[in-house]
Structures are given as structure tokens and as C-alpha cells.
GROMACS .gro file of N, CA and C in nm:
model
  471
    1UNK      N    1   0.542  -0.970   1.603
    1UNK     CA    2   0.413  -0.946   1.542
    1UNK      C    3   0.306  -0.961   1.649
    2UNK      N    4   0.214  -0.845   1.625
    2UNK     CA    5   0.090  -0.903   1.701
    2UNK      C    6  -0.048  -0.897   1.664
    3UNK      N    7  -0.112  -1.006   1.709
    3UNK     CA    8  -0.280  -1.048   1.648
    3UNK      C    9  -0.367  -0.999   1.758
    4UNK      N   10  -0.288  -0.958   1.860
    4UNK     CA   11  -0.406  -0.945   1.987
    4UNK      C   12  -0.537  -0.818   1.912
    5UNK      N   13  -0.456  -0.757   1.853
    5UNK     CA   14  -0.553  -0.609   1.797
    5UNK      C   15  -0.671  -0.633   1.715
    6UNK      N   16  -0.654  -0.775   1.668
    6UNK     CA   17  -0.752  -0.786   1.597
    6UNK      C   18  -0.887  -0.897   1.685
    7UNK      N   19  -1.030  -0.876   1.611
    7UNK     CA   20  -1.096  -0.973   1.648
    7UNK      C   21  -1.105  -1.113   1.535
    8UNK      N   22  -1.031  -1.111   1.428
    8UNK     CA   23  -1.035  -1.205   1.337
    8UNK      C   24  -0.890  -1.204   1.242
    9UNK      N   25  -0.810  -1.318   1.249
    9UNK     CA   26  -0.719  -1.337   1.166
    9UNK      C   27  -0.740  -1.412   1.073
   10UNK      N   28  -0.679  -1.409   0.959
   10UNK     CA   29  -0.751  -1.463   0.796
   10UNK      C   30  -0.599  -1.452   0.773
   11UNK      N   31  -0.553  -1.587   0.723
   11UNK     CA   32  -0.425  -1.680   0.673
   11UNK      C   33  -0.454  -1.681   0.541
   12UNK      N   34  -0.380  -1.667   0.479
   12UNK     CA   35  -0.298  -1.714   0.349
   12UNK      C   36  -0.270  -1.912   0.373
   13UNK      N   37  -0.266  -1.951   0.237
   13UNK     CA   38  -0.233  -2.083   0.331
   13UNK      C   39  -0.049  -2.132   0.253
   14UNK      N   40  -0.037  -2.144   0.146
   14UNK     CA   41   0.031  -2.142   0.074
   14UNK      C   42   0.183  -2.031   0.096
   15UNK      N   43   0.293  -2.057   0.093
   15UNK     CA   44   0.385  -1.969   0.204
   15UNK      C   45   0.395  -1.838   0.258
   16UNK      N   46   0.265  -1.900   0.298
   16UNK     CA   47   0.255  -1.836   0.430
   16UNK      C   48   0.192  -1.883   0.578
   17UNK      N   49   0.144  -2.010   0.598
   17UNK     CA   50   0.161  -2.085   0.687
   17UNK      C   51   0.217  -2.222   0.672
   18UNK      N   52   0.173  -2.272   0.532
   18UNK     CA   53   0.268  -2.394   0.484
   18UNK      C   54   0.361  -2.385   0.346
   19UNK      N   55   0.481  -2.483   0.351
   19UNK     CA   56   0.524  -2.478   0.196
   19UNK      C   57   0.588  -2.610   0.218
   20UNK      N   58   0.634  -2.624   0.047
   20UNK     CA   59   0.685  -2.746   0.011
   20UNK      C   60   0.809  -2.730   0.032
   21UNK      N   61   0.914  -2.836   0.058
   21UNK     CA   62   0.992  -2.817   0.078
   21UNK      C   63   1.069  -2.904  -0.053
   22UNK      N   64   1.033  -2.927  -0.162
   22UNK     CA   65   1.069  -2.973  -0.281
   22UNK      C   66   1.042  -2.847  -0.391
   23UNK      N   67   1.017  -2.746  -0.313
   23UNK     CA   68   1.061  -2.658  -0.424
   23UNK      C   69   0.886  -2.591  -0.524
   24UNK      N   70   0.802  -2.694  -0.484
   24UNK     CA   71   0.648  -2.645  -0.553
   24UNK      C   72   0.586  -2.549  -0.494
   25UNK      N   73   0.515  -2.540  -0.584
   25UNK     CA   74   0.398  -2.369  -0.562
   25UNK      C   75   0.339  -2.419  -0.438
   26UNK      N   76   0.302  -2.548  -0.480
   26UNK     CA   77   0.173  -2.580  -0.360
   26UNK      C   78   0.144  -2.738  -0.384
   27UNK      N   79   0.119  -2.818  -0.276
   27UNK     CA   80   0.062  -2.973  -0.247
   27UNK      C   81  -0.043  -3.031  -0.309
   28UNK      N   82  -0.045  -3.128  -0.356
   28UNK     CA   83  -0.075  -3.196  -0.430
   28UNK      C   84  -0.156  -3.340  -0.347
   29UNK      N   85  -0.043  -3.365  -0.210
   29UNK     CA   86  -0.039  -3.456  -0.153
   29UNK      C   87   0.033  -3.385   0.019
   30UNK      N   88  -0.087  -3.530   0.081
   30UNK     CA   89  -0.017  -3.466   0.238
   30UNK      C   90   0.167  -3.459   0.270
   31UNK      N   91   0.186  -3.521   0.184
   31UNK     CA   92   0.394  -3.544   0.208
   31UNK      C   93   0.423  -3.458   0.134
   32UNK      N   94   0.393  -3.400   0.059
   32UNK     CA   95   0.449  -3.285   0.002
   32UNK      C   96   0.459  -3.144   0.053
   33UNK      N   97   0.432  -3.091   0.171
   33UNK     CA   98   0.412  -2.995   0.253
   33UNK      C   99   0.460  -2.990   0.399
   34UNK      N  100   0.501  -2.863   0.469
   34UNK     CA  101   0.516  -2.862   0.627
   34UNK      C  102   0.516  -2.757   0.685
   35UNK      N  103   0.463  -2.735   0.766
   35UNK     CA  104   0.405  -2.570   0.843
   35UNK      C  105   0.577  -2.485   0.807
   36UNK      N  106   0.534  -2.375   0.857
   36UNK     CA  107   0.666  -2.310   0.800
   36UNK      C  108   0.687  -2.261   0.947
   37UNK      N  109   0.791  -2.269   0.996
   37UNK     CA  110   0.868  -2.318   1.174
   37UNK      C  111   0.834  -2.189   1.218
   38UNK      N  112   0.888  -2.058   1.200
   38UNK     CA  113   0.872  -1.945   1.251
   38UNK      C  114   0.708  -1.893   1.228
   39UNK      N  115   0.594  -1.949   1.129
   39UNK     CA  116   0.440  -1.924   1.152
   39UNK      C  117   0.413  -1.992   1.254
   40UNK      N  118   0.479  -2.138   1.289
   40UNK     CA  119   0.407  -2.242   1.329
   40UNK      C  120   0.393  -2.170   1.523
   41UNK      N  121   0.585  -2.125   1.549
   41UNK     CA  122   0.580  -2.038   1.686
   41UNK      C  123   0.488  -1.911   1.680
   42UNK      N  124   0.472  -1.831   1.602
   42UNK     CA  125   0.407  -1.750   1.646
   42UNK      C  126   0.275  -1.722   1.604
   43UNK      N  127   0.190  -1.887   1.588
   43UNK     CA  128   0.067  -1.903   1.606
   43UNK      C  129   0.065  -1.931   1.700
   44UNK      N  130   0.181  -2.024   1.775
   44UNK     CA  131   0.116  -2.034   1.908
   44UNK      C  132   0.129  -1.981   2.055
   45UNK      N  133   0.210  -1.861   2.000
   45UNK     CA  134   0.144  -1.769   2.124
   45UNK      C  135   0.018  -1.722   2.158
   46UNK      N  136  -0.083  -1.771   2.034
   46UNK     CA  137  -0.232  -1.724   2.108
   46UNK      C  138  -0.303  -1.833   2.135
   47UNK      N  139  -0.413  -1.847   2.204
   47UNK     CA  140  -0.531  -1.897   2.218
   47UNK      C  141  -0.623  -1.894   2.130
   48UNK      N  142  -0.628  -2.007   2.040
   48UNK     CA  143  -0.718  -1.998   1.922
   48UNK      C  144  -0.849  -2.053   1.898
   49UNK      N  145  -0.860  -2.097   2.029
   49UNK     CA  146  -1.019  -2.134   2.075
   49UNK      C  147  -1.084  -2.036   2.114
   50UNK      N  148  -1.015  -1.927   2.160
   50UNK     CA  149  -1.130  -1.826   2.228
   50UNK      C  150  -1.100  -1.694   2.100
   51UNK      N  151  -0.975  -1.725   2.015
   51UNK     CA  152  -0.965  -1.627   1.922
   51UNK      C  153  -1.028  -1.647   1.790
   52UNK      N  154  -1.078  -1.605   1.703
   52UNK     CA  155  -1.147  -1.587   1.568
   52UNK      C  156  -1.034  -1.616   1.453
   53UNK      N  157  -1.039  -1.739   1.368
   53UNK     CA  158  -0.904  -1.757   1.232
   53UNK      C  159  -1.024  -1.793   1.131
   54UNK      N  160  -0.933  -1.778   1.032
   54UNK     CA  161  -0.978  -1.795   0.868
   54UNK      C  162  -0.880  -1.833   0.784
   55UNK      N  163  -0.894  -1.913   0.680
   55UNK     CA  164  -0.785  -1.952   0.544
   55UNK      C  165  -0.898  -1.893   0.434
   56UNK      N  166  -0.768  -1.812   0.390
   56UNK     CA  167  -0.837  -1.762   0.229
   56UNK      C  168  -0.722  -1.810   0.150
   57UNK      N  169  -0.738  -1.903   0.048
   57UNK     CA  170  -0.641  -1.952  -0.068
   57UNK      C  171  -0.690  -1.980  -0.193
   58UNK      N  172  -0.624  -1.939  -0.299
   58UNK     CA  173  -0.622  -1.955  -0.421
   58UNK      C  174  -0.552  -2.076  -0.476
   59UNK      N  175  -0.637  -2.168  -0.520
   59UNK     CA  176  -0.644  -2.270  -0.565
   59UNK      C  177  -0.646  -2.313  -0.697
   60UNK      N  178  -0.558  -2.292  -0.751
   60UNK     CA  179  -0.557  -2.340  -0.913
   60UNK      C  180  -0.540  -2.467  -0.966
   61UNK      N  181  -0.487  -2.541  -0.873
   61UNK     CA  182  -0.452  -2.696  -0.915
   61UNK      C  183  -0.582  -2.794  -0.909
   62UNK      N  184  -0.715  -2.724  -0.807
   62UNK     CA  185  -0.854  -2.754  -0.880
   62UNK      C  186  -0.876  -2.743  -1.002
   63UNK      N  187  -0.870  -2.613  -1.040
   63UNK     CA  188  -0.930  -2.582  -1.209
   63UNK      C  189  -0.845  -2.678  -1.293
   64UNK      N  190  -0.719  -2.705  -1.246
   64UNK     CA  191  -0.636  -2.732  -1.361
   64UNK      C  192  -0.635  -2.906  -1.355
   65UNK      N  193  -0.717  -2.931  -1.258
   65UNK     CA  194  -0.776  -3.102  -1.236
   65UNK      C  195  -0.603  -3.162  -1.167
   66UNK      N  196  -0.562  -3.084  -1.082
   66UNK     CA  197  -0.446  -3.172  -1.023
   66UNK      C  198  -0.425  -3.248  -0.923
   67UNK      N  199  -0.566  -3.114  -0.858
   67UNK     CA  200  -0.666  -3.197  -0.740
   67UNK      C  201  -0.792  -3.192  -0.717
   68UNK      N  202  -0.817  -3.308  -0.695
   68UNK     CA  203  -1.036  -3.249  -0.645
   68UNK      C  204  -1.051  -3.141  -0.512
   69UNK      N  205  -1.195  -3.110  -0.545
   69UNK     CA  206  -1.213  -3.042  -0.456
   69UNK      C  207  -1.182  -3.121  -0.304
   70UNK      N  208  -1.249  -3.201  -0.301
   70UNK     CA  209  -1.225  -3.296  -0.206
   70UNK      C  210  -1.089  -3.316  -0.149
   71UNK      N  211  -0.982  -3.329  -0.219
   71UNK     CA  212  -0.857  -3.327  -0.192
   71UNK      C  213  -0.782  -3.221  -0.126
   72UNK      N  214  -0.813  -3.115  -0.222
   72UNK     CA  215  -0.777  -3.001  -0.177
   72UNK      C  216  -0.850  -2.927  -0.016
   73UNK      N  217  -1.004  -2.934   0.008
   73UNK     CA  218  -1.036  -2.903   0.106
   73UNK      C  219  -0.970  -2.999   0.244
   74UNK      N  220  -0.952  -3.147   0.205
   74UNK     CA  221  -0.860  -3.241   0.301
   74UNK      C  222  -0.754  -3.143   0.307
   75UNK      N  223  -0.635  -3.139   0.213
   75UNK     CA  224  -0.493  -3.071   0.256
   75UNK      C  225  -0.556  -2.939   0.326
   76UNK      N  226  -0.601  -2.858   0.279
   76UNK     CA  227  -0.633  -2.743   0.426
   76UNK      C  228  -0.685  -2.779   0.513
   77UNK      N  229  -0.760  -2.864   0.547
   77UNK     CA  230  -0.809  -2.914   0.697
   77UNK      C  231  -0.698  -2.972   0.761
   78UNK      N  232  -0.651  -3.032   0.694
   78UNK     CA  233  -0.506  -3.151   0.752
   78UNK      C  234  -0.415  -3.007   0.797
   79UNK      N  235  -0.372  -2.849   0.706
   79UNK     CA  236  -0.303  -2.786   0.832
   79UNK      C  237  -0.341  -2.701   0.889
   80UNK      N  238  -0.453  -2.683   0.888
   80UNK     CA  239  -0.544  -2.629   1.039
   80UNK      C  240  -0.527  -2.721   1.157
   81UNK      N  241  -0.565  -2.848   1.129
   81UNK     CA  242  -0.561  -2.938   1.255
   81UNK      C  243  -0.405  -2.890   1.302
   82UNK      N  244  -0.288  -2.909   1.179
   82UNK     CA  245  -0.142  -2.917   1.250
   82UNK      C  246  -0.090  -2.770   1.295
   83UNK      N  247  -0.107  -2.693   1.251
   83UNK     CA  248  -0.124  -2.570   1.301
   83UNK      C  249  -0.158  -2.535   1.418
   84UNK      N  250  -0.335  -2.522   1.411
   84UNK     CA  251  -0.433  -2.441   1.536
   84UNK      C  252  -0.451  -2.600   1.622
   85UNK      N  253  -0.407  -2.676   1.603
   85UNK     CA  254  -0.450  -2.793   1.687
   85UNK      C  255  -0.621  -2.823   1.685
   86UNK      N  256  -0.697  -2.773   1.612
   86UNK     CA  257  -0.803  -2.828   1.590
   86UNK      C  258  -0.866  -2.789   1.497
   87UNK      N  259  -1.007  -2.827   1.479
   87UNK     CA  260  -1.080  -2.771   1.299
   87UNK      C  261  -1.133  -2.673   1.353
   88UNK      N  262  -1.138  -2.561   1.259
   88UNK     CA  263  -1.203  -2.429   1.269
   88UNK      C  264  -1.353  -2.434   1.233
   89UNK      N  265  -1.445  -2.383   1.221
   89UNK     CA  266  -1.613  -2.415   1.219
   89UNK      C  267  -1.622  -2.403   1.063
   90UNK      N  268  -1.688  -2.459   0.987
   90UNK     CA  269  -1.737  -2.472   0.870
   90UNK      C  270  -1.758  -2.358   0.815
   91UNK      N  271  -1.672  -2.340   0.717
   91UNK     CA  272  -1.675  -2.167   0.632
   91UNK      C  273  -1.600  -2.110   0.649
   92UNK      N  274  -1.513  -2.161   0.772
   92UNK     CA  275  -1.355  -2.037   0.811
   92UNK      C  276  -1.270  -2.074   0.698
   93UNK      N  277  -1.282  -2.193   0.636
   93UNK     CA  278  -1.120  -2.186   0.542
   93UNK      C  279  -1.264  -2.208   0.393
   94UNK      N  280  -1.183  -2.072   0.351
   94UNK     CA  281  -1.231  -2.073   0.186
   94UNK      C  282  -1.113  -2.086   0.083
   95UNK      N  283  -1.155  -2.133  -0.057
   95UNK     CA  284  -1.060  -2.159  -0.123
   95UNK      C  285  -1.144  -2.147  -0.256
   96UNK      N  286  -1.055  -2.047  -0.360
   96UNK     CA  287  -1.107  -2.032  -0.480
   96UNK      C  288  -1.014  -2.166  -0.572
   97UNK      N  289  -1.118  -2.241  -0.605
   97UNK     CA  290  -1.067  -2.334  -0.721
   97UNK      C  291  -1.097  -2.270  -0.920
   98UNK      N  292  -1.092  -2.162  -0.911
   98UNK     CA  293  -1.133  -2.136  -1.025
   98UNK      C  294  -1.025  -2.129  -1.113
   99UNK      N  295  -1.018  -2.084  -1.249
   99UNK     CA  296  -0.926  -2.065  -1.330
   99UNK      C  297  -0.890  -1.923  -1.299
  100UNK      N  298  -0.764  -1.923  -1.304
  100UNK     CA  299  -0.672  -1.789  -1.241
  100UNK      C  300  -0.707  -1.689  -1.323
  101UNK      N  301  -0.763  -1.726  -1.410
  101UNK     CA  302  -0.784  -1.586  -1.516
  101UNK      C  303  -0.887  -1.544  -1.567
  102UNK      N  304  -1.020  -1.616  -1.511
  102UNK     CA  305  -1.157  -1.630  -1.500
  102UNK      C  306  -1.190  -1.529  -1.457
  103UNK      N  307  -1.139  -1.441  -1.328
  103UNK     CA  308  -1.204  -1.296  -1.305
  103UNK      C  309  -1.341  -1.315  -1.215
  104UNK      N  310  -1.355  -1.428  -1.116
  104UNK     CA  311  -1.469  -1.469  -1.028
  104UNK      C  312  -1.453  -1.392  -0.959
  105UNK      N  313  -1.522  -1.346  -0.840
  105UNK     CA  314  -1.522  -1.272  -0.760
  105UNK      C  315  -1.436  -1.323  -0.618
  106UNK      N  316  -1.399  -1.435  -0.629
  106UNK     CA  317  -1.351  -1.503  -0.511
  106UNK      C  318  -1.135  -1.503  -0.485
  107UNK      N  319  -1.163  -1.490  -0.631
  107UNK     CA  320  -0.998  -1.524  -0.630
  107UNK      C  321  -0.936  -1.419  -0.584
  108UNK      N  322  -0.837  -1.438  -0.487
  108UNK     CA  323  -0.752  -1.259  -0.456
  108UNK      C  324  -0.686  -1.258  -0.585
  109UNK      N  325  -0.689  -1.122  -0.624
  109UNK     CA  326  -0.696  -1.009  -0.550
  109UNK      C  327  -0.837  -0.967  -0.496
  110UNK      N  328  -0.951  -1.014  -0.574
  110UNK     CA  329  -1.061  -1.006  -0.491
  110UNK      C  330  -1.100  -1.014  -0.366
  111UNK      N  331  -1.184  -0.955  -0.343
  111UNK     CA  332  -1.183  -0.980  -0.148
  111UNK      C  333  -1.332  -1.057  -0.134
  112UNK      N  334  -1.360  -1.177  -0.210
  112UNK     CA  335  -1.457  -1.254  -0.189
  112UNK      C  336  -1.430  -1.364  -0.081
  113UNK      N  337  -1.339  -1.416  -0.082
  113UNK     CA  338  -1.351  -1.508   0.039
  113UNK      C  339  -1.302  -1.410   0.136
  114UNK      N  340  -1.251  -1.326   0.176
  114UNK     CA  341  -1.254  -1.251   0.310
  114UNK      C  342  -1.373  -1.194   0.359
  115UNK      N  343  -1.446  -1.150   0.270
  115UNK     CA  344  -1.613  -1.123   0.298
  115UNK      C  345  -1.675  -1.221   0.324
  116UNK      N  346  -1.649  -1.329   0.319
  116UNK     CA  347  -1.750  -1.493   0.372
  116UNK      C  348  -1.724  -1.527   0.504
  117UNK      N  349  -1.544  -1.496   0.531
  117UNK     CA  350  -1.508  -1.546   0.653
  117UNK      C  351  -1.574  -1.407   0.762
  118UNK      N  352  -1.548  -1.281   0.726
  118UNK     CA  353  -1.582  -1.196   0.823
  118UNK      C  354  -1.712  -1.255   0.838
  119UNK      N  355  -1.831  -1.222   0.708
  119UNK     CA  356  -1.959  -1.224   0.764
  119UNK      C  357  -2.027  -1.378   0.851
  120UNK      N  358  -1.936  -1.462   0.839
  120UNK     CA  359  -1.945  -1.585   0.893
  120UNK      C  360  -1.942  -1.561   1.075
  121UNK      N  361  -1.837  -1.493   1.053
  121UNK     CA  362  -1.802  -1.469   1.203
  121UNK      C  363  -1.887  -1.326   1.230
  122UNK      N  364  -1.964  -1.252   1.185
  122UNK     CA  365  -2.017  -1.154   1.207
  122UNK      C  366  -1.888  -1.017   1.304
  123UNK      N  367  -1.746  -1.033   1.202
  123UNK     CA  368  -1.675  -0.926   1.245
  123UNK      C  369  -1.665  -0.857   1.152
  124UNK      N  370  -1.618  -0.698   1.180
  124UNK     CA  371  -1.612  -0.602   1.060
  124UNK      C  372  -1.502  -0.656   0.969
  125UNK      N  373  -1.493  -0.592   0.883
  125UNK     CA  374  -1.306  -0.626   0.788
  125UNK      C  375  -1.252  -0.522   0.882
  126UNK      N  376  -1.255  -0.420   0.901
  126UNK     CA  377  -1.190  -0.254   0.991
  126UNK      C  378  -1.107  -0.334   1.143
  127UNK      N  379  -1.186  -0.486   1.163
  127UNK     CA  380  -1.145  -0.554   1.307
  127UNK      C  381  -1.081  -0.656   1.242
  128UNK      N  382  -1.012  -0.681   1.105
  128UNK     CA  383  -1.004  -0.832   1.073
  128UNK      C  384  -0.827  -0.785   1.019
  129UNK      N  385  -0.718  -0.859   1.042
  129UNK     CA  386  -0.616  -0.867   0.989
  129UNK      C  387  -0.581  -0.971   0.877
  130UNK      N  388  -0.543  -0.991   0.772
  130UNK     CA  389  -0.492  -1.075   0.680
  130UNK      C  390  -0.362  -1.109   0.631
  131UNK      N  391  -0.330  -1.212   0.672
  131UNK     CA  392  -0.171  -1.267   0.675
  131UNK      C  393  -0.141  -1.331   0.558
  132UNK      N  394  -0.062  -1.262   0.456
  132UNK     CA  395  -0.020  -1.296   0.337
  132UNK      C  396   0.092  -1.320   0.287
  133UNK      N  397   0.141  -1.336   0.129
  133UNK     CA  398   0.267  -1.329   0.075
  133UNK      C  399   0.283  -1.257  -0.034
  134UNK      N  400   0.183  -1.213  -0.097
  134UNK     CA  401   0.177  -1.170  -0.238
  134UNK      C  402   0.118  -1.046  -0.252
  135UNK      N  403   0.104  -1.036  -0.376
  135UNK     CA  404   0.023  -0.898  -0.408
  135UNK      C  405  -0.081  -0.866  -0.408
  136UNK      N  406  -0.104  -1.032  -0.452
  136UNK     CA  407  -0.264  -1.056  -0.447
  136UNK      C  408  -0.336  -1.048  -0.333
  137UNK      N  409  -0.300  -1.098  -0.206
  137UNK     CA  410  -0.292  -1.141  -0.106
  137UNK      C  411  -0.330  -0.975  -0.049
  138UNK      N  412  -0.227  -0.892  -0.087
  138UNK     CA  413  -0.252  -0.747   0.038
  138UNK      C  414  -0.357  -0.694  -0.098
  139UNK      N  415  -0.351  -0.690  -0.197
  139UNK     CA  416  -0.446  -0.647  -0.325
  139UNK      C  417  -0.627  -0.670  -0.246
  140UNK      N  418  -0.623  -0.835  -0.225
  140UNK     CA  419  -0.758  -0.860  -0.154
  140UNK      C  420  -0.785  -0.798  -0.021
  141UNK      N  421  -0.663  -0.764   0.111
  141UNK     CA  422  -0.719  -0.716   0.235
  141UNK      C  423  -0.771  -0.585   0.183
  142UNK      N  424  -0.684  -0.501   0.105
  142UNK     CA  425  -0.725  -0.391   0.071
  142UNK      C  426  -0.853  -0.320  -0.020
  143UNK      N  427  -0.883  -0.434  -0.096
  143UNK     CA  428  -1.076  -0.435  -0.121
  143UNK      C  429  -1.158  -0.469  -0.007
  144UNK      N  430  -1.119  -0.532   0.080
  144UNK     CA  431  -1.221  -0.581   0.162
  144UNK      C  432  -1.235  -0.510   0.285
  145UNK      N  433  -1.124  -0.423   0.295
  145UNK     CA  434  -1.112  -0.303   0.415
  145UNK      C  435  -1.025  -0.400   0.544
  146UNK      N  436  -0.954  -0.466   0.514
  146UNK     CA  437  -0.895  -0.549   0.664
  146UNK      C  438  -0.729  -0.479   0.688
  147UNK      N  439  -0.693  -0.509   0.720
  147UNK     CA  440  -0.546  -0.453   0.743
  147UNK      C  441  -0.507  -0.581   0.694
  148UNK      N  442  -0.328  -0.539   0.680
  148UNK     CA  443  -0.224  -0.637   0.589
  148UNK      C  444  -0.089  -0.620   0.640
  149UNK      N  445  -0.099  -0.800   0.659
  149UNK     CA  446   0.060  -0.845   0.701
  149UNK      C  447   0.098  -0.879   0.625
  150UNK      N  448   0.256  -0.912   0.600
  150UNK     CA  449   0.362  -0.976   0.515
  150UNK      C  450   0.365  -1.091   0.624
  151UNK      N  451   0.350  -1.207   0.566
  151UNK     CA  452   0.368  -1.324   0.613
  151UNK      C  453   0.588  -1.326   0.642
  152UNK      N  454   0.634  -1.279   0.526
  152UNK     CA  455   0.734  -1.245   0.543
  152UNK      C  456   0.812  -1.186   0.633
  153UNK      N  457   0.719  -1.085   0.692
  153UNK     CA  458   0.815  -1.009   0.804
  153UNK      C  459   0.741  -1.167   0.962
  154UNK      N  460   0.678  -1.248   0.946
  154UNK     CA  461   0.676  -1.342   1.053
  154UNK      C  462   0.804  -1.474   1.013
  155UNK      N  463   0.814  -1.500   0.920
  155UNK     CA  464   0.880  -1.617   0.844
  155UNK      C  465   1.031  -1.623   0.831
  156UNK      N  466   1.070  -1.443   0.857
  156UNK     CA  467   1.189  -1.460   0.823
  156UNK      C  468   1.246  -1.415   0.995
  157UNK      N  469   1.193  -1.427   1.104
  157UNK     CA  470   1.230  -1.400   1.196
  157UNK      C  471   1.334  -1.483   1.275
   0.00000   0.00000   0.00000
């Protein structure tokens, strides 16, 4: 796979850079999660200080009070740090906590948090790639105009 083509990569966070290894959708708690081995190598063939990243995730275990916001923005910071080896600037990792069936503008398939991270970084979507797992996931690059990976074709390498 390659990211060089792009000026902005936008992660999925949920398996597709981390998963549980007990079998859950998604973490609750920092022990309940661990980068997924084949994302973890081929994040780090780049330079991600001089390169442009983003987390766009759908978050339901907010709405559904399983975690606070607070909690939940900790577990994505906690695997950015383990990931990219450091925090990304304030606004790169978005996360819809809404109810999945609410119809906000943020939740993928929507392409609301990919429009926050581009215009944050002032790159086009036409320059932005999005690394996913779902439907939802390529559903949102494809409103927002970015191109679309299968986290899958990196994961199962």
C-alpha cells in the first residue's frame, strides 16, 4: 500500500488501526484493545511529523452511556500516541458520539468529520485518502470526494 500520493490520511479507528482482541466491536477500556500488527508496520514506513493524519470514528458507546466523552476521546488519543508516536494537533481525530440512527451529519456514512479534518488541515478531499473497514466507512470517503482504502487489503498482509 501506498500513502505517499496523498497530502492527508484519515483512519478509521476501530478495525482498522485498533481491535479487541476479546472479540468486541470496540473499547470500553485501555486493556481492552491493541494496534492491529500489519497497520501498526505499515504506518511506520512514513514520517508522520512532516505527513498530514486524521481519525474519523463512529462512536456509539457515547450515546449509549458506555463511555463519556471524555473517555472515549482518552482511548483515541492513547492510540494515536501508540501508533504515530505522538498527538496529532487538536481536531485531527473526530468522533461521532451520536445515536446510530439519529441521521447527524457527522456519523459515516456521512462525510462530516472528513470535512473538519480536511478543512482543518486546509487540504482538498481530491488530495485526502481514507482508510477504512466498512461500508460506511468507503460510503463517507465517497460523499466527501477522498479516495478509499480497505483497511483489509493492509491487515491481511
Amino acid at each position: 500500500m501506498n500513502f505517499t500520493h496523498y497530502d492527508l490520511v484519515i483512519f478509521d479507528a476501530d478495525d482498522t488501526i485498533r481491535e479487541c482482541p476479546d472479540g468486541r466491536e470496540y473499547p470500553v477500556n485501555d486493556d481492552q484493545w491493541q494496534i492491529i500488527p500489519n497497520m501498526q508496520k505499515e504506518i511506520a514506513l512514513y514520517d508522520w511529523k512532516a505527513k498530514r493524519f486524521g481519525i474519523a470514528s463512529n462512536q456509539a458507546p457515547v450515546h449509549f452511556e458506555e463511555l463519556t466523552e471524555g473517555k472515549c476521546r482518552s482511548l483515541l488519543e492513547n492510540m494515536v500516541r501508540e501508533v504515530f508516536g505522538f498527538m496529532s494537533p487538536v481536531g485531527a481525530i473526530q468522533y461521532c458520539p451520536h445515536n446510530p440512527k439519529g441521521g447527524c451529519e457527522c456519523r459515516k456514512p456521512e462525510p462530516g468529520m472528513l470535512q473538519r479534518i480536511t478543512k482543518l488541515y486546509n487540504i482538498e478531499c481530491s488530495n485526502t485518502l481514507f482508510v477504512g473497514d466498512s461500508k460506511v466507512d468507503q460510503g463517507a470517503a465517497n460523499k466527501a470526494g477522498c479516495d478509499f482504502m480497505w483497511a483489509q487489503e493492509i491487515n491481511k498482509q
